[in-house]
Coordinates of C-alpha atoms in Angstrom, one line a residue:
X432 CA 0.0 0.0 0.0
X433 CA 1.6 3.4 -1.0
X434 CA 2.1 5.3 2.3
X435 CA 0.0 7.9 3.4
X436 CA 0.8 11.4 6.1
X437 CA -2.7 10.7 7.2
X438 CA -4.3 7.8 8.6
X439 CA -8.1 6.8 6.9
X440 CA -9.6 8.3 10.1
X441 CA -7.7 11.7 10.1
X442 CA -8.7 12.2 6.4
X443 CA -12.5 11.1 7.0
X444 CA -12.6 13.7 9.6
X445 CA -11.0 16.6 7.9
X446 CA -12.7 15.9 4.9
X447 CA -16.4 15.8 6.9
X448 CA -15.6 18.7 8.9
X449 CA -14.6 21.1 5.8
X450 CA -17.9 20.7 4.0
X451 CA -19.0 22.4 6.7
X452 CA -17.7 25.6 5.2
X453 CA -18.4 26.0 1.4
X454 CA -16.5 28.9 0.6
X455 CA -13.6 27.1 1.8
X456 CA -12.0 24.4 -0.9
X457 CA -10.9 20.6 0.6
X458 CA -7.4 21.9 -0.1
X459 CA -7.5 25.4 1.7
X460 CA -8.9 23.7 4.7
X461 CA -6.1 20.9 4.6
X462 CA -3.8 23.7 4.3
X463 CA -4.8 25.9 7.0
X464 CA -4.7 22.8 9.5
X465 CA -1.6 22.3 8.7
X466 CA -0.3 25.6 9.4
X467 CA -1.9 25.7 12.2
X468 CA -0.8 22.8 13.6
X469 CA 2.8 23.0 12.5
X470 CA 2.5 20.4 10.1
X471 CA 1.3 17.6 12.7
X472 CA -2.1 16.5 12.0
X473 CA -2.8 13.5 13.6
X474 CA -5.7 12.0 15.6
X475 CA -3.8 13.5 18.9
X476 CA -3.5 17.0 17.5
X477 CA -6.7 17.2 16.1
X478 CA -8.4 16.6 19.4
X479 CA -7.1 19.4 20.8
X480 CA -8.4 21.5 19.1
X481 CA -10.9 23.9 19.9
X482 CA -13.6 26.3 18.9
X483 CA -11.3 29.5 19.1
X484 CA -8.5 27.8 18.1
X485 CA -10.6 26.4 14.3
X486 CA -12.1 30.6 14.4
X487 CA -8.5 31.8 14.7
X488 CA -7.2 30.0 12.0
X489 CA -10.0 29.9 9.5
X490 CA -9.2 34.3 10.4
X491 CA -12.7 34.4 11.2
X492 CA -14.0 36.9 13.7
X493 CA -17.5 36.7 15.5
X494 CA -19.6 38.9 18.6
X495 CA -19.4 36.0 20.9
X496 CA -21.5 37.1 23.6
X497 CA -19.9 38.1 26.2
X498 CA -18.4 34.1 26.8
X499 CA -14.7 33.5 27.4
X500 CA -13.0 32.3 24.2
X501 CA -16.7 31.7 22.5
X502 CA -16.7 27.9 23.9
X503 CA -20.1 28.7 25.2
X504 CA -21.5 31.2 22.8
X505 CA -24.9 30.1 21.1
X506 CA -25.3 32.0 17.9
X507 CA -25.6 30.6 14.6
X508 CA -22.2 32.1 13.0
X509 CA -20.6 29.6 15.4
X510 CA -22.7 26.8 15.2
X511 CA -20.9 25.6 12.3
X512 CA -17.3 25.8 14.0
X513 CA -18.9 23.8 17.2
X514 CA -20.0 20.9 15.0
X515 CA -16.6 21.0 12.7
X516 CA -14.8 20.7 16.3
X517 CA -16.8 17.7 17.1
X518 CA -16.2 15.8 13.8
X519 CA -12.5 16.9 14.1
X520 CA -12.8 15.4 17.6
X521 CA -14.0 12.5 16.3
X522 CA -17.6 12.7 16.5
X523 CA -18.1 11.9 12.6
X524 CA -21.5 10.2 13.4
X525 CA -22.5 6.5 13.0
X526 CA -23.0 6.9 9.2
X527 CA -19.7 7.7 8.0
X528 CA -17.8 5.0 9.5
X529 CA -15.8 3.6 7.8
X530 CA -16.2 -0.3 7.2
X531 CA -13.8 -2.8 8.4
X532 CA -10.7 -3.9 6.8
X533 CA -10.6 -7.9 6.5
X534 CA -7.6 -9.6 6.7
X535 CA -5.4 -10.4 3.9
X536 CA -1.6 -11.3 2.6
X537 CA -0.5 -11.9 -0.8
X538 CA -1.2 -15.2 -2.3
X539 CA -4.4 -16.0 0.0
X540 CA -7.1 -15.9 -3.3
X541 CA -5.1 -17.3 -5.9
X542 CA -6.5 -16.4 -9.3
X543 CA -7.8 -13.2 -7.7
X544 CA -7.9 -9.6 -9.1
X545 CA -7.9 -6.3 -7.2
X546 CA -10.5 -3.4 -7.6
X547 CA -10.6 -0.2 -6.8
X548 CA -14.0 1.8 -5.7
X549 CA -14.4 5.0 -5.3
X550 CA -16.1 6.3 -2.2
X551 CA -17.0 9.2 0.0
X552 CA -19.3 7.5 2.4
X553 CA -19.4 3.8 3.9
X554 CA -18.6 0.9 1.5
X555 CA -20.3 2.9 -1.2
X556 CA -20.0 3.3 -5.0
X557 CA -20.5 6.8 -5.1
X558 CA -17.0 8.9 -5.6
X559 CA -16.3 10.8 -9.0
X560 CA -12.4 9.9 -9.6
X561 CA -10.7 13.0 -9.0
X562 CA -12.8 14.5 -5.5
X563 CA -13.9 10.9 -3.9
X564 CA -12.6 11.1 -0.4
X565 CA -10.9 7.8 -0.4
X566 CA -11.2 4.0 -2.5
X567 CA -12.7 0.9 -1.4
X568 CA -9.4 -1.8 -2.1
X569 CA -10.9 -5.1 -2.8
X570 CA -9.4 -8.9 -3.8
X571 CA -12.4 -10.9 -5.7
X572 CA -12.2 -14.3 -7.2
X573 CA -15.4 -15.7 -8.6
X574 CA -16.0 -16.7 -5.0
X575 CA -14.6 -14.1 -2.8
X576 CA -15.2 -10.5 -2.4
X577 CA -12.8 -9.3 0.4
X578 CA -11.9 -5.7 1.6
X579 CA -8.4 -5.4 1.8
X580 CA -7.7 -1.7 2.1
X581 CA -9.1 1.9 2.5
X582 CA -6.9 4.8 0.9
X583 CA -7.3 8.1 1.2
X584 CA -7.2 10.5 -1.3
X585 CA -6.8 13.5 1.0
X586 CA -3.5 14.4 -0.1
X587 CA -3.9 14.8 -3.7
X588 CA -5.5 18.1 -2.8
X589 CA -1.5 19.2 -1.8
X590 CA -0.6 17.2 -5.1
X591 CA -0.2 19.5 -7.7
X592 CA -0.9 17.0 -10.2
X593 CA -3.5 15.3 -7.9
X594 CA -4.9 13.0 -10.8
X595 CA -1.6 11.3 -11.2
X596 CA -1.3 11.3 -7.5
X597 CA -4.6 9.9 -7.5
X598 CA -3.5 7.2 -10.5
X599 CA -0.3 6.3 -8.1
X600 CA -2.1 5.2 -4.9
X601 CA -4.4 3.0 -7.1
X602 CA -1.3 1.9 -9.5
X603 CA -1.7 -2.1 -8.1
X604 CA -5.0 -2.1 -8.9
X605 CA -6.1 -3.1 -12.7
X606 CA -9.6 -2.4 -12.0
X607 CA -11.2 0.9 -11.2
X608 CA -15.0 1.9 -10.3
X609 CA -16.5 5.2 -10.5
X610 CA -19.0 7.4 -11.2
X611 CA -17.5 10.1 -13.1
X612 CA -14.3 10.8 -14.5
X613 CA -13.1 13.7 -16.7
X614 CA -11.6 12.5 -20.1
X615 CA -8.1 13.7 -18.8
X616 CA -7.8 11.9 -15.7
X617 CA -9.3 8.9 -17.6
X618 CA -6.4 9.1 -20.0
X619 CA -4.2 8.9 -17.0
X620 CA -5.9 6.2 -15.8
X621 CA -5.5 3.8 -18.6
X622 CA -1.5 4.9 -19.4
X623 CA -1.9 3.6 -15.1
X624 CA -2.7 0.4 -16.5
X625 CA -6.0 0.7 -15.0
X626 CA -9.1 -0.2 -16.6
X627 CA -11.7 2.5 -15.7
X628 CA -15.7 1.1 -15.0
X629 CA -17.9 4.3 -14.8
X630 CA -21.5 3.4 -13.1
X631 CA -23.2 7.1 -13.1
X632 CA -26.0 5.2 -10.6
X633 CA -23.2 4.0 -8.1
X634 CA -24.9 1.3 -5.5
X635 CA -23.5 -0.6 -2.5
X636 CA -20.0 -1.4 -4.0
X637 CA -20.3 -5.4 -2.7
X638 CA -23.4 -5.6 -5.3
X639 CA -21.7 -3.8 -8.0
X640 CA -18.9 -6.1 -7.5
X641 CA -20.7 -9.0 -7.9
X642 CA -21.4 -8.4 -11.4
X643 CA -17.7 -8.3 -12.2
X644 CA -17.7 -12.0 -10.4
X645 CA -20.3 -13.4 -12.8
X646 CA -18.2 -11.9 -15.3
X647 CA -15.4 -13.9 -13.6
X648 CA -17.0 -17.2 -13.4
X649 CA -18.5 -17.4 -16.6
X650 CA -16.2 -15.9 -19.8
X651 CA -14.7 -12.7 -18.9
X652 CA -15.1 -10.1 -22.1
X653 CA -11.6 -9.6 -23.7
X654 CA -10.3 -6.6 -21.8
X655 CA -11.1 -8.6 -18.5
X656 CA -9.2 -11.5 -20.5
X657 CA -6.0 -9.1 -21.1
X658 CA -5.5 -8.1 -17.1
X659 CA -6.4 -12.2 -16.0
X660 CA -3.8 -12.8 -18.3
X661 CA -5.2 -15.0 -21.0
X662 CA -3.3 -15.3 -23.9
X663 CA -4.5 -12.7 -26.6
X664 CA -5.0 -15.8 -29.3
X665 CA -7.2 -17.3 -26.1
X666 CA -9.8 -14.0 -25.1
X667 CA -12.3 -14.2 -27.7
X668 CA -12.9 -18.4 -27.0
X669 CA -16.4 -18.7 -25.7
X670 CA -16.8 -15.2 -24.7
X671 CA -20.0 -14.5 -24.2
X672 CA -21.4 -10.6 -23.6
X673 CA -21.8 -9.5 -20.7
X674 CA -22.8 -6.0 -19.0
X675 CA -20.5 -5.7 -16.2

């Protein structure tokens, strides 16, 4: 797995907490942490943080009241801040947890292929390539569908190409879902070596998955063929079409 400055959880609660401020970008949020915090965002850091401290650095100034530092103030301006200090806390809310990783070395599902999802909440289908917050890692056989990794993609708002970045942390898998991708990052995705699936509709990403297992179990198309590894003179044999 390439590494990452910021673990799945850090990155889910950044990420949650900046939406709540539209006129910020991802990126300008990410960056004004950082500052902030010297560089050192981690769970630790980011629970000390506090309503004055997130005002201060977002340069935001507000009538507080009367109340020492505006921990206590009840207006609306702050309401927002409040609730981004909770998510930052760690108080993301029961649906956006993240699911759980299942265990997994090389060489446990022979014959098996890994996919990539995009996602922005749960184990969903439901990230457009170049803004999902983080993909779904899977290893499926015709049998098996098992999650093997979750990725963010928080730092390709530092990158400054962030679809290559993007392309890099998905670069083992041959397989990529999503549900929108710009032609230019899809270019960068096949030169990758990865073979982009665009499903506009999304879905839970297990069920759109299993498609790619009857695929799998039954003749694979040719281009599913070419990354199996079937011989080119051997992809057309009994192929029959299917929608996957």
């Amino acid at each position: 797995m390439p590494e990452q400055p910021f673990s799945d959880e850090v990155a889910l609660r950044i990420a949650l907490a900046s939406r709540l401020f539209p006129e910020i970008t991802l990126k300008e949020f990410l960056e004004i942490l950082l500052d902030y915090l010297d560089g050192e965002i981690d769970e630790t850091s980011l629970s000390r943080i506090t309503v004055t401290n997130l005002k201060t650095a977002l340069g935001q100034t507000y009538e507080l009241d009367g109340e020492e530092h505006g921990e206590d103030a009840n207006t609306e301006e702050i309401a927002a801040f409040k609730q981004a200090v909770r998510i930052l806390w760690g108080e993301t809310g029961e649906s956006d947890k993240l699911p759980a990783i299942e265990p997994y070395q090389e060489g446990d599902m022979p014959n098996s292929i890994r996919v990539a999802v995009a996602s922005n909440n749960g184990e969903e289908l439901d990230g457009h390539f170049g803004s999902c917050l983080r993909y779904l890692i899977y290893q499926l056989t015709a049998e098996e569908i098992r999650l093997v990794d979750i990725r963010s993609a928080l730092e390709a708002e530092l990158s400054e190409d962030k679809n290559r970045f993007r392309v890099n942390l998905i670069k083992d898998c041959p397989i990529l879902y999503i549900v929108a991708i710009g032609g230019p990052a899809a270019a960068k995705v096949i030169q990758g070596g990865i073979y982009p699936m665009k499903k506009e509709k999304g879905g839970s990403a297990r069920e759109v998955l299993v498609e790619l297992q009857r695929a799998l179990a039954t003749s694979p198309p040719p281009w599913l063929a070419k990354i199996l590894g079937v011989a080119p003179g051997d992809r057309i044999k009994n192929y029959k079409a299917l929608t996957v």
